C-alpha cells in the first residue's frame, strides 16, 4: 500500500502544473475576449497537450491518449487547483459522445463528435416519459420509417420528460419504439433528432427550487433521417446502457462529497447557535464528525476503487454503491444545514445570478432531493445493489 | 497511488481465514463462548503458529517486522469469525513494550510475546469510564495500590502492561503479591475481561512517554475498528445468506423488495468502511500528523456502525436471530464490546473535533 504517486506520475503532475501556469488564467492577449472564448481557447491548448477528451480519437477532435486513470486523476486535481475549465459540461459530452464512439457509424462520429466536444452542438436526453420513469423500457414514444422528400425518414410521435436543459439544446438522443411487435426491450431504437423543427414543442418545467433545468418535449410528426439511428433497429436498449452506466459513475465521485462537507464545516463556523459559533456546539460537533465518518469512508473507498481500476482489477459491487452513498451524504448535509440555517430557511435564493449569503444553502437542501432522483432513484439503486451486488433473487415482473 | 493490499497480504488473510474456518466453526465458537474462561488453548496456539503475535515485533526481537496495517488486516479476519481469545490484549501488551520499554525490557519480553511462549495483556481503564491516557490517575511508583478495570484475560496472562498517568507504563507479572482478580458476568464472552486490584503490588517500571501512550492507545482504536469491520462484513454475509435460503409465502424472502432495501442499506454502510480502517492503520506508520485523528474517527465510525449492523442483522433473521444458538447473538455482543471498550463513539467524536481545532 502506498498513497503517494511514483516518480513517473509526479513528473506528469509537474508537467501539467507547468502547462497550467502558461495557459490558465489565459495570457493577456486572450484575456480581453469574453469568458466562453477564453475557455474555448484553453480547451484547444489542453487537447493538444493530451489533457482533455483523452479517450476520443484525434480524428474526431479528442487527444487520443492511452487510458490511465491515475493521469486522469492528476489532471483533474491540478486543473481544479487553479479552477481551469475541464471538458465542456453537458449531457452531450457525458453520454452521447461515449455512445457514438462505441456504437455510432463513421458518418455519425464525423458529423457529431467534434462539434459536441467544442460545445457548438448542445444535446438533450430523450429517455424518460410521463409513464416510463424507473420502468424506462415501458416507453411509448414511437418512430416509423416513412417515405419523405429526400428518401426514407423516421417520423416520431410521443412525449419525453425530464430532458435537462432541452430548451437550449440543438439535438436530442431519443429512445423510441420502432418495433411495436417485438418485446418490451427489443422494440426500442436509439435515434438522433434535430430539435429545431416544427414537429417539436419544448416546454420548460418549473422545479422545486424555482429554476427550470428540465423540460417536457412533445413530438408531433417530428422527422429525422433514416440513417440517424445508432446501432441496429431494436438495439436501442443495449446502446443506451453504456451511457447510463457512464452517468452513474460520473455522479459517484467522492470528491463532490468531500467538497460539500468542507463547505458545511465553513457554514458551521460562520453561523451562530445559542449565542456561540455553531461549530462550538457539542451536538453540532458530534453530528459533523458522524457525517465525516461517512465522507471519509467514501473517499478512501474511492481511492481503493481508483487503485483497482489502475491495476486493472474488478472492484466488485462497491462501484454500484457510489451514487447512493453520495445521495445519502447530500441528505445528511441538508439535515445539518437546516439546523445551522435557522431563519435563513425562510427566504429563497435568487433564481438568476449567484446567491452569496447563507440562503444559497436552500439550493443544496432542495437540490439534494434532485440528486436522489436523477440518474436512477435511490430505491432503484437499492434494487441494483441487492440484486447485482448481493445476489438476491430478481423480482418477478418484466424487468 | 496503490491503495490496495499486496498479494502477500491477501494470502496472509486467506490463510488465517482458512485456519479459522477449520478450527473455529460455529459449533466450536459457541462452545468457547459458553465456556468458563472463553479461551481455547488450541485456537490460541494456532494463531501463534500463524505468526500473528510476531507481526509488529521487529526482527531483532524475533518478530516479523511488519506494519500495523498487516496486523489490522488480520484483525479484520479474526473479527469476521468473531474469534474468541486473548489476541487483543496480547497485541496491545506487545505494542506497549515496543513503544515504552527500554532496550533490556524489549529483549526480555518481545521474543517471548512474539513466539507465544508467554501470554500478555493490557490494562488502562480505572473507573467511571475513564479510558484515555490523559484521564488516568494511577502513577508509576515502586509498588502500586489501586484498581484497573476491564483487563483482558487477567487470570490467564503471564504479564500485564498497565498504562498509567502522564504517559507512564508498568509491567506486572502473574502471581505478583497483592494482585487479585475480580470477575463479573460478561456481555461478550469472546473476550474475557476482569477487574484487577493491586495492594502494594511490586511492578516493573517502563520508561514510557505521552507519545508512547498515544501510540498504544491508537493501536487499540485501530485494531478495534478493524475487528468491527470484519464483524460488520460477517453480519452482511449472514443476513444475505439467510435471505437467500429462507422461504415464506412460497418465495425466498430475499426476493421481497423490503428485504432487499434493508440489506442494501446495510451493505452500503459497511463496505466503504474498509478504506477508512485501512487508512487509519496506514496513517499510523506513514502519516504521523493525521494518525491520531484518523484512529479516533475509525474507531468511532466503524464500531458505531458495527453495532447498528448487528442489530439490523438480527432483525433481518426474524425469530431465529433472537436465539442464543444463532451466531448473530455473538456478533451483537462482540459489537457491544467494541462499542464500549476504550470509550464510546461520542467520546472519540469529541476527540476528532478537538484534534481538528474546530
mmCIF file with all atom_site columns, N, CA, C and O in Angstrom, chain A residues 178-225:
data_model
loop_
_atom_site.group_PDB
_atom_site.id
_atom_site.type_symbol
_atom_site.label_atom_id
_atom_site.label_alt_id
_atom_site.label_comp_id
_atom_site.label_asym_id
_atom_site.label_entity_id
_atom_site.label_seq_id
_atom_site.pdbx_PDB_ins_code
_atom_site.Cartn_x
_atom_site.Cartn_y
_atom_site.Cartn_z
_atom_site.occupancy
_atom_site.B_iso_or_equiv
_atom_site.pdbx_formal_charge
_atom_site.auth_seq_id
_atom_site.auth_comp_id
_atom_site.auth_asym_id
_atom_site.auth_atom_id
_atom_site.pdbx_PDB_model_num
ATOM 1   N N  . UNK A 1 178 ? -39.648 1.387  -32.153 1.00 0.00 ? 178 UNK A N  1
ATOM 2   C CA . UNK A 1 178 ? -39.691 1.262  -33.621 1.00 0.00 ? 178 UNK A CA 1
ATOM 3   C C  . UNK A 1 178 ? -40.241 -0.087 -34.051 1.00 0.00 ? 178 UNK A C  1
ATOM 4   O O  . UNK A 1 178 ? -40.596 -0.276 -35.211 1.00 0.00 ? 178 UNK A O  1
ATOM 5   N N  . UNK A 1 179 ? -40.255 -1.075 -33.139 1.00 0.00 ? 179 UNK A N  1
ATOM 6   C CA . UNK A 1 179 ? -40.706 -2.429 -33.494 1.00 0.00 ? 179 UNK A CA 1
ATOM 7   C C  . UNK A 1 179 ? -41.869 -2.777 -32.571 1.00 0.00 ? 179 UNK A C  1
ATOM 8   O O  . UNK A 1 179 ? -41.668 -3.467 -31.566 1.00 0.00 ? 179 UNK A O  1
ATOM 9   N N  . UNK A 1 180 ? -43.066 -2.285 -32.876 1.00 0.00 ? 180 UNK A N  1
ATOM 10  C CA . UNK A 1 180 ? -44.184 -2.437 -31.940 1.00 0.00 ? 180 UNK A CA 1
ATOM 11  C C  . UNK A 1 180 ? -44.515 -3.891 -31.632 1.00 0.00 ? 180 UNK A C  1
ATOM 12  O O  . UNK A 1 180 ? -45.089 -4.178 -30.577 1.00 0.00 ? 180 UNK A O  1
ATOM 13  N N  . UNK A 1 181 ? -44.146 -4.817 -32.522 1.00 0.00 ? 181 UNK A N  1
ATOM 14  C CA . UNK A 1 181 ? -44.494 -6.226 -32.289 1.00 0.00 ? 181 UNK A CA 1
ATOM 15  C C  . UNK A 1 181 ? -43.427 -6.982 -31.511 1.00 0.00 ? 181 UNK A C  1
ATOM 16  O O  . UNK A 1 181 ? -43.648 -8.116 -31.105 1.00 0.00 ? 181 UNK A O  1
ATOM 17  N N  . UNK A 1 182 ? -42.268 -6.354 -31.338 1.00 0.00 ? 182 UNK A N  1
ATOM 18  C CA . UNK A 1 182 ? -41.191 -7.043 -30.612 1.00 0.00 ? 182 UNK A CA 1
ATOM 19  C C  . UNK A 1 182 ? -41.426 -6.892 -29.112 1.00 0.00 ? 182 UNK A C  1
ATOM 20  O O  . UNK A 1 182 ? -42.346 -6.199 -28.665 1.00 0.00 ? 182 UNK A O  1
ATOM 21  N N  . UNK A 1 183 ? -40.581 -7.535 -28.305 1.00 0.00 ? 183 UNK A N  1
ATOM 22  C CA . UNK A 1 183 ? -40.720 -7.495 -26.851 1.00 0.00 ? 183 UNK A CA 1
ATOM 23  C C  . UNK A 1 183 ? -40.452 -6.100 -26.312 1.00 0.00 ? 183 UNK A C  1
ATOM 24  O O  . UNK A 1 183 ? -40.081 -5.176 -27.045 1.00 0.00 ? 183 UNK A O  1
ATOM 25  N N  . UNK A 1 184 ? -40.642 -5.999 -24.985 1.00 0.00 ? 184 UNK A N  1
ATOM 26  C CA . UNK A 1 184 ? -40.539 -4.710 -24.309 1.00 0.00 ? 184 UNK A CA 1
ATOM 27  C C  . UNK A 1 184 ? -39.207 -3.998 -24.612 1.00 0.00 ? 184 UNK A C  1
ATOM 28  O O  . UNK A 1 184 ? -39.188 -2.842 -25.012 1.00 0.00 ? 184 UNK A O  1
ATOM 29  N N  . UNK A 1 185 ? -38.097 -4.714 -24.408 1.00 0.00 ? 185 UNK A N  1
ATOM 30  C CA . UNK A 1 185 ? -36.785 -4.100 -24.631 1.00 0.00 ? 185 UNK A CA 1
ATOM 31  C C  . UNK A 1 185 ? -36.395 -4.145 -26.101 1.00 0.00 ? 185 UNK A C  1
ATOM 32  O O  . UNK A 1 185 ? -35.745 -3.243 -26.616 1.00 0.00 ? 185 UNK A O  1
ATOM 33  N N  . UNK A 1 186 ? -36.779 -5.234 -26.796 1.00 0.00 ? 186 UNK A N  1
ATOM 34  C CA . UNK A 1 186 ? -36.303 -5.460 -28.158 1.00 0.00 ? 186 UNK A CA 1
ATOM 35  C C  . UNK A 1 186 ? -36.972 -4.545 -29.171 1.00 0.00 ? 186 UNK A C  1
ATOM 36  O O  . UNK A 1 186 ? -36.560 -4.488 -30.325 1.00 0.00 ? 186 UNK A O  1
ATOM 37  N N  . UNK A 1 187 ? -38.003 -3.792 -28.741 1.00 0.00 ? 187 UNK A N  1
ATOM 38  C CA . UNK A 1 187 ? -38.702 -2.928 -29.685 1.00 0.00 ? 187 UNK A CA 1
ATOM 39  C C  . UNK A 1 187 ? -38.171 -1.505 -29.739 1.00 0.00 ? 187 UNK A C  1
ATOM 40  O O  . UNK A 1 187 ? -38.745 -0.654 -30.416 1.00 0.00 ? 187 UNK A O  1
ATOM 41  N N  . UNK A 1 188 ? -37.090 -1.255 -29.005 1.00 0.00 ? 188 UNK A N  1
ATOM 42  C CA . UNK A 1 188 ? -36.631 0.128  -28.829 1.00 0.00 ? 188 UNK A CA 1
ATOM 43  C C  . UNK A 1 188 ? -35.413 0.426  -29.704 1.00 0.00 ? 188 UNK A C  1
ATOM 44  O O  . UNK A 1 188 ? -34.512 -0.408 -29.819 1.00 0.00 ? 188 UNK A O  1
ATOM 45  N N  . UNK A 1 189 ? -35.381 1.605  -30.314 1.00 0.00 ? 189 UNK A N  1
ATOM 46  C CA . UNK A 1 189 ? -34.207 2.042  -31.072 1.00 0.00 ? 189 UNK A CA 1
ATOM 47  C C  . UNK A 1 189 ? -33.707 3.373  -30.541 1.00 0.00 ? 189 UNK A C  1
ATOM 48  O O  . UNK A 1 189 ? -34.442 4.116  -29.869 1.00 0.00 ? 189 UNK A O  1
ATOM 49  N N  . UNK A 1 190 ? -32.451 3.674  -30.837 1.00 0.00 ? 190 UNK A N  1
ATOM 50  C CA . UNK A 1 190 ? -31.766 4.879  -30.346 1.00 0.00 ? 190 UNK A CA 1
ATOM 51  C C  . UNK A 1 190 ? -31.604 5.831  -31.519 1.00 0.00 ? 190 UNK A C  1
ATOM 52  O O  . UNK A 1 190 ? -30.872 5.536  -32.461 1.00 0.00 ? 190 UNK A O  1
ATOM 53  N N  . UNK A 1 191 ? -32.320 6.945  -31.498 1.00 0.00 ? 191 UNK A N  1
ATOM 54  C CA . UNK A 1 191 ? -32.325 7.872  -32.637 1.00 0.00 ? 191 UNK A CA 1
ATOM 55  C C  . UNK A 1 191 ? -31.754 9.230  -32.248 1.00 0.00 ? 191 UNK A C  1
ATOM 56  O O  . UNK A 1 191 ? -31.852 9.653  -31.090 1.00 0.00 ? 191 UNK A O  1
ATOM 57  N N  . UNK A 1 192 ? -31.198 9.905  -33.218 1.00 0.00 ? 192 UNK A N  1
ATOM 58  C CA . UNK A 1 192 ? -30.725 11.279 -33.040 1.00 0.00 ? 192 UNK A CA 1
ATOM 59  C C  . UNK A 1 192 ? -31.712 12.195 -33.772 1.00 0.00 ? 192 UNK A C  1
ATOM 60  O O  . UNK A 1 192 ? -32.123 11.891 -34.892 1.00 0.00 ? 192 UNK A O  1
ATOM 61  N N  . UNK A 1 193 ? -32.076 13.298 -33.137 1.00 0.00 ? 193 UNK A N  1
ATOM 62  C CA . UNK A 1 193 ? -33.116 14.154 -33.711 1.00 0.00 ? 193 UNK A CA 1
ATOM 63  C C  . UNK A 1 193 ? -32.696 15.619 -33.606 1.00 0.00 ? 193 UNK A C  1
ATOM 64  O O  . UNK A 1 193 ? -32.173 16.049 -32.564 1.00 0.00 ? 193 UNK A O  1
ATOM 65  N N  . UNK A 1 194 ? -32.932 16.362 -34.687 1.00 0.00 ? 194 UNK A N  1
ATOM 66  C CA . UNK A 1 194 ? -32.725 17.810 -34.670 1.00 0.00 ? 194 UNK A CA 1
ATOM 67  C C  . UNK A 1 194 ? -33.920 18.449 -33.960 1.00 0.00 ? 194 UNK A C  1
ATOM 68  O O  . UNK A 1 194 ? -35.069 18.244 -34.368 1.00 0.00 ? 194 UNK A O  1
ATOM 69  N N  . UNK A 1 195 ? -33.649 19.196 -32.894 1.00 0.00 ? 195 UNK A N  1
ATOM 70  C CA . UNK A 1 195 ? -34.765 19.769 -32.126 1.00 0.00 ? 195 UNK A CA 1
ATOM 71  C C  . UNK A 1 195 ? -35.342 21.020 -32.772 1.00 0.00 ? 195 UNK A C  1
ATOM 72  O O  . UNK A 1 195 ? -36.429 21.465 -32.411 1.00 0.00 ? 195 UNK A O  1
ATOM 73  N N  . UNK A 1 196 ? -34.605 21.605 -33.715 1.00 0.00 ? 196 UNK A N  1
ATOM 74  C CA . UNK A 1 196 ? -35.072 22.854 -34.326 1.00 0.00 ? 196 UNK A CA 1
ATOM 75  C C  . UNK A 1 196 ? -35.932 22.520 -35.550 1.00 0.00 ? 196 UNK A C  1
ATOM 76  O O  . UNK A 1 196 ? -35.468 22.613 -36.683 1.00 0.00 ? 196 UNK A O  1
ATOM 77  N N  . UNK A 1 197 ? -37.144 22.052 -35.307 1.00 0.00 ? 197 UNK A N  1
ATOM 78  C CA . UNK A 1 197 ? -38.052 21.739 -36.410 1.00 0.00 ? 197 UNK A CA 1
ATOM 79  C C  . UNK A 1 197 ? -39.492 21.890 -35.926 1.00 0.00 ? 197 UNK A C  1
ATOM 80  O O  . UNK A 1 197 ? -39.779 21.822 -34.732 1.00 0.00 ? 197 UNK A O  1
ATOM 81  N N  . UNK A 1 198 ? -40.424 22.069 -36.865 1.00 0.00 ? 198 UNK A N  1
ATOM 82  C CA . UNK A 1 198 ? -41.805 22.392 -36.489 1.00 0.00 ? 198 UNK A CA 1
ATOM 83  C C  . UNK A 1 198 ? -42.503 21.298 -35.687 1.00 0.00 ? 198 UNK A C  1
ATOM 84  O O  . UNK A 1 198 ? -43.368 21.604 -34.862 1.00 0.00 ? 198 UNK A O  1
ATOM 85  N N  . UNK A 1 199 ? -42.138 20.030 -35.852 1.00 0.00 ? 199 UNK A N  1
ATOM 86  C CA . UNK A 1 199 ? -42.846 18.951 -35.163 1.00 0.00 ? 199 UNK A CA 1
ATOM 87  C C  . UNK A 1 199 ? -42.489 18.819 -33.693 1.00 0.00 ? 199 UNK A C  1
ATOM 88  O O  . UNK A 1 199 ? -42.910 17.863 -33.033 1.00 0.00 ? 199 UNK A O  1
ATOM 89  N N  . UNK A 1 200 ? -41.714 19.751 -33.166 1.00 0.00 ? 200 UNK A N  1
ATOM 90  C CA . UNK A 1 200 ? -41.246 19.601 -31.777 1.00 0.00 ? 200 UNK A CA 1
ATOM 91  C C  . UNK A 1 200 ? -41.640 20.807 -30.940 1.00 0.00 ? 200 UNK A C  1
ATOM 92  O O  . UNK A 1 200 ? -41.465 21.960 -31.353 1.00 0.00 ? 200 UNK A O  1
ATOM 93  N N  . UNK A 1 201 ? -42.215 20.526 -29.770 1.00 0.00 ? 201 UNK A N  1
ATOM 94  C CA . UNK A 1 201 ? -42.565 21.588 -28.825 1.00 0.00 ? 201 UNK A CA 1
ATOM 95  C C  . UNK A 1 201 ? -41.821 21.319 -27.521 1.00 0.00 ? 201 UNK A C  1
ATOM 96  O O  . UNK A 1 201 ? -41.867 20.203 -27.004 1.00 0.00 ? 201 UNK A O  1
ATOM 97  N N  . UNK A 1 202 ? -41.154 22.340 -27.023 1.00 0.00 ? 202 UNK A N  1
ATOM 98  C CA . UNK A 1 202 ? -40.386 22.179 -25.783 1.00 0.00 ? 202 UNK A CA 1
ATOM 99  C C  . UNK A 1 202 ? -40.972 23.097 -24.725 1.00 0.00 ? 202 UNK A C  1
ATOM 100 O O  . UNK A 1 202 ? -41.135 24.298 -24.949 1.00 0.00 ? 202 UNK A O  1
ATOM 101 N N  . UNK A 1 203 ? -41.325 22.491 -23.584 1.00 0.00 ? 203 UNK A N  1
ATOM 102 C CA . UNK A 1 203 ? -41.952 23.273 -22.519 1.00 0.00 ? 203 UNK A CA 1
ATOM 103 C C  . UNK A 1 203 ? -41.146 23.095 -21.225 1.00 0.00 ? 203 UNK A C  1
ATOM 104 O O  . UNK A 1 203 ? -41.135 22.015 -20.629 1.00 0.00 ? 203 UNK A O  1
ATOM 105 N N  . UNK A 1 204 ? -40.436 24.152 -20.770 1.00 0.00 ? 204 UNK A N  1
ATOM 106 C CA . UNK A 1 204 ? -39.651 24.030 -19.532 1.00 0.00 ? 204 UNK A CA 1
ATOM 107 C C  . UNK A 1 204 ? -40.545 23.752 -18.323 1.00 0.00 ? 204 UNK A C  1
ATOM 108 O O  . UNK A 1 204 ? -41.685 24.210 -18.272 1.00 0.00 ? 204 UNK A O  1
ATOM 109 N N  . UNK A 1 205 ? -40.019 22.984 -17.371 1.00 0.00 ? 205 UNK A N  1
ATOM 110 C CA . UNK A 1 205 ? -40.750 22.644 -16.144 1.00 0.00 ? 205 UNK A CA 1
ATOM 111 C C  . UNK A 1 205 ? -40.151 23.455 -14.997 1.00 0.00 ? 205 UNK A C  1
ATOM 112 O O  . UNK A 1 205 ? -38.930 23.433 -14.794 1.00 0.00 ? 205 UNK A O  1
ATOM 113 N N  . UNK A 1 206 ? -41.002 24.150 -14.288 1.00 0.00 ? 206 UNK A N  1
ATOM 114 C CA . UNK A 1 206 ? -40.503 24.897 -13.125 1.00 0.00 ? 206 UNK A CA 1
ATOM 115 C C  . UNK A 1 206 ? -40.375 23.922 -11.956 1.00 0.00 ? 206 UNK A C  1
ATOM 116 O O  . UNK A 1 206 ? -41.322 23.224 -11.603 1.00 0.00 ? 206 UNK A O  1
ATOM 117 N N  . UNK A 1 207 ? -39.188 23.867 -11.371 1.00 0.00 ? 207 UNK A N  1
ATOM 118 C CA . UNK A 1 207 ? -38.947 22.845 -10.345 1.00 0.00 ? 207 UNK A CA 1
ATOM 119 C C  . UNK A 1 207 ? -38.995 23.438 -8.945  1.00 0.00 ? 207 UNK A C  1
ATOM 120 O O  . UNK A 1 207 ? -39.167 24.633 -8.765  1.00 0.00 ? 207 UNK A O  1
ATOM 121 N N  . UNK A 1 208 ? -38.794 22.580 -7.951  1.00 0.00 ? 208 UNK A N  1
ATOM 122 C CA . UNK A 1 208 ? -38.973 22.958 -6.540  1.00 0.00 ? 208 UNK A CA 1
ATOM 123 C C  . UNK A 1 208 ? -38.083 24.141 -6.140  1.00 0.00 ? 208 UNK A C  1
ATOM 124 O O  . UNK A 1 208 ? -38.451 24.961 -5.316  1.00 0.00 ? 208 UNK A O  1
ATOM 125 N N  . UNK A 1 209 ? -36.919 24.280 -6.774  1.00 0.00 ? 209 UNK A N  1
ATOM 126 C CA . UNK A 1 209 ? -36.022 25.391 -6.449  1.00 0.00 ? 209 UNK A CA 1
ATOM 127 C C  . UNK A 1 209 ? -36.463 26.687 -7.111  1.00 0.00 ? 209 UNK A C  1
ATOM 128 O O  . UNK A 1 209 ? -35.900 27.741 -6.840  1.00 0.00 ? 209 UNK A O  1
ATOM 129 N N  . UNK A 1 210 ? -37.437 26.618 -8.013  1.00 0.00 ? 210 UNK A N  1
ATOM 130 C CA . UNK A 1 210 ? -37.851 27.795 -8.772  1.00 0.00 ? 210 UNK A CA 1
ATOM 131 C C  . UNK A 1 210 ? -37.146 27.891 -10.112 1.00 0.00 ? 210 UNK A C  1
ATOM 132 O O  . UNK A 1 210 ? -37.553 28.640 -10.985 1.00 0.00 ? 210 UNK A O  1
ATOM 133 N N  . UNK A 1 211 ? -36.061 27.142 -10.275 1.00 0.00 ? 211 UNK A N  1
ATOM 134 C CA . UNK A 1 211 ? -35.326 27.148 -11.544 1.00 0.00 ? 211 UNK A CA 1
ATOM 135 C C  . UNK A 1 211 ? -35.998 26.260 -12.572 1.00 0.00 ? 211 UNK A C  1
ATOM 136 O O  . UNK A 1 211 ? -36.989 25.568 -12.281 1.00 0.00 ? 211 UNK A O  1
ATOM 137 N N  . UNK A 1 212 ? -35.495 26.298 -13.811 1.00 0.00 ? 212 UNK A N  1
ATOM 138 C CA . UNK A 1 212 ? -36.060 25.459 -14.880 1.00 0.00 ? 212 UNK A CA 1
ATOM 139 C C  . UNK A 1 212 ? -34.927 24.727 -15.576 1.00 0.00 ? 212 UNK A C  1
ATOM 140 O O  . UNK A 1 212 ? -34.408 25.185 -16.587 1.00 0.00 ? 212 UNK A O  1
ATOM 141 N N  . UNK A 1 213 ? -34.518 23.616 -15.001 1.00 0.00 ? 213 UNK A N  1
ATOM 142 C CA . UNK A 1 213 ? -33.441 22.829 -15.600 1.00 0.00 ? 213 UNK A CA 1
ATOM 143 C C  . UNK A 1 213 ? -33.973 21.726 -16.500 1.00 0.00 ? 213 UNK A C  1
ATOM 144 O O  . UNK A 1 213 ? -33.220 21.120 -17.249 1.00 0.00 ? 213 UNK A O  1
ATOM 145 N N  . UNK A 1 214 ? -35.268 21.416 -16.370 1.00 0.00 ? 214 UNK A N  1
ATOM 146 C CA . UNK A 1 214 ? -35.827 20.281 -17.124 1.00 0.00 ? 214 UNK A CA 1
ATOM 147 C C  . UNK A 1 214 ? -36.938 20.750 -18.048 1.00 0.00 ? 214 UNK A C  1
ATOM 148 O O  . UNK A 1 214 ? -37.541 21.786 -17.818 1.00 0.00 ? 214 UNK A O  1
ATOM 149 N N  . UNK A 1 215 ? -37.220 19.896 -19.035 1.00 0.00 ? 215 UNK A N  1
ATOM 150 C CA . UNK A 1 215 ? -38.295 20.231 -19.975 1.00 0.00 ? 215 UNK A CA 1
ATOM 151 C C  . UNK A 1 215 ? -39.129 19.002 -20.293 1.00 0.00 ? 215 UNK A C  1
ATOM 152 O O  . UNK A 1 215 ? -38.671 17.872 -20.196 1.00 0.00 ? 215 UNK A O  1
ATOM 153 N N  . UNK A 1 216 ? -40.358 19.306 -20.719 1.00 0.00 ? 216 UNK A N  1
ATOM 154 C CA . UNK A 1 216 ? -41.154 18.321 -21.437 1.00 0.00 ? 216 UNK A CA 1
ATOM 155 C C  . UNK A 1 216 ? -40.912 18.564 -22.922 1.00 0.00 ? 216 UNK A C  1
ATOM 156 O O  . UNK A 1 216 ? -40.818 19.720 -23.353 1.00 0.00 ? 216 UNK A O  1
ATOM 157 N N  . UNK A 1 217 ? -40.810 17.493 -23.695 1.00 0.00 ? 217 UNK A N  1
ATOM 158 C CA . UNK A 1 217 ? -40.606 17.642 -25.132 1.00 0.00 ? 217 UNK A CA 1
ATOM 159 C C  . UNK A 1 217 ? -41.682 16.815 -25.849 1.00 0.00 ? 217 UNK A C  1
ATOM 160 O O  . UNK A 1 217 ? -41.818 15.613 -25.580 1.00 0.00 ? 217 UNK A O  1
ATOM 161 N N  . UNK A 1 218 ? -42.437 17.490 -26.729 1.00 0.00 ? 218 UNK A N  1
ATOM 162 C CA . UNK A 1 218 ? -43.537 16.821 -27.452 1.00 0.00 ? 218 UNK A CA 1
ATOM 163 C C  . UNK A 1 218 ? -43.140 16.612 -28.910 1.00 0.00 ? 218 UNK A C  1
ATOM 164 O O  . UNK A 1 218 ? -42.614 17.534 -29.543 1.00 0.00 ? 218 UNK A O  1
ATOM 165 N N  . UNK A 1 219 ? -43.370 15.409 -29.418 1.00 0.00 ? 219 UNK A N  1
ATOM 166 C CA . UNK A 1 219 ? -43.073 15.086 -30.819 1.00 0.00 ? 219 UNK A CA 1
ATOM 167 C C  . UNK A 1 219 ? -44.396 14.914 -31.558 1.00 0.00 ? 219 UNK A C  1
ATOM 168 O O  . UNK A 1 219 ? -45.211 14.070 -31.176 1.00 0.00 ? 219 UNK A O  1
ATOM 169 N N  . UNK A 1 220 ? -44.591 15.718 -32.587 1.00 0.00 ? 220 UNK A N  1
ATOM 170 C CA . UNK A 1 220 ? -45.828 15.630 -33.367 1.00 0.00 ? 220 UNK A CA 1
ATOM 171 C C  . UNK A 1 220 ? -45.415 15.539 -34.834 1.00 0.00 ? 220 UNK A C  1
ATOM 172 O O  . UNK A 1 220 ? -45.198 16.558 -35.495 1.00 0.00 ? 220 UNK A O  1
ATOM 173 N N  . UNK A 1 221 ? -45.254 14.283 -35.311 1.00 0.00 ? 221 UNK A N  1
ATOM 174 C CA . UNK A 1 221 ? -44.708 14.039 -36.652 1.00 0.00 ? 221 UNK A CA 1
ATOM 175 C C  . UNK A 1 221 ? -43.347 14.714 -36.845 1.00 0.00 ? 221 UNK A C  1
ATOM 176 O O  . UNK A 1 221 ? -43.062 15.265 -37.904 1.00 0.00 ? 221 UNK A O  1
ATOM 177 N N  . UNK A 1 222 ? -42.513 14.667 -35.814 1.00 0.00 ? 222 UNK A N  1
ATOM 178 C CA . UNK A 1 222 ? -41.143 15.153 -35.968 1.00 0.00 ? 222 UNK A CA 1
ATOM 179 C C  . UNK A 1 222 ? -40.373 14.171 -36.851 1.00 0.00 ? 222 UNK A C  1
ATOM 180 O O  . UNK A 1 222 ? -40.671 12.974 -36.858 1.00 0.00 ? 222 UNK A O  1
ATOM 181 N N  . UNK A 1 223 ? -39.373 14.676 -37.597 1.00 0.00 ? 223 UNK A N  1
ATOM 182 C CA . UNK A 1 223 ? -38.676 13.817 -38.561 1.00 0.00 ? 223 UNK A CA 1
ATOM 183 C C  . UNK A 1 223 ? -37.184 13.777 -38.293 1.00 0.00 ? 223 UNK A C  1
ATOM 184 O O  . UNK A 1 223 ? -36.602 14.754 -37.813 1.00 0.00 ? 223 UNK A O  1
ATOM 185 N N  . UNK A 1 224 ? -36.578 12.653 -38.676 1.00 0.00 ? 224 UNK A N  1
ATOM 186 C CA . UNK A 1 224 ? -35.116 12.550 -38.626 1.00 0.00 ? 224 UNK A CA 1
ATOM 187 C C  . UNK A 1 224 ? -34.682 11.564 -39.703 1.00 0.00 ? 224 UNK A C  1
ATOM 188 O O  . UNK A 1 224 ? -35.417 10.614 -40.020 1.00 0.00 ? 224 UNK A O  1
ATOM 189 N N  . UNK A 1 225 ? -33.513 11.792 -40.355 1.00 0.00 ? 225 UNK A N  1
ATOM 190 C CA . UNK A 1 225 ? -33.093 10.918 -41.460 1.00 0.00 ? 225 UNK A CA 1
ATOM 191 C C  . UNK A 1 225 ? -33.007 9.453  -41.042 1.00 0.00 ? 225 UNK A C  1
ATOM 192 O O  . UNK A 1 225 ? -32.712 9.154  -39.878 1.00 0.00 ? 225 UNK A O  1
#
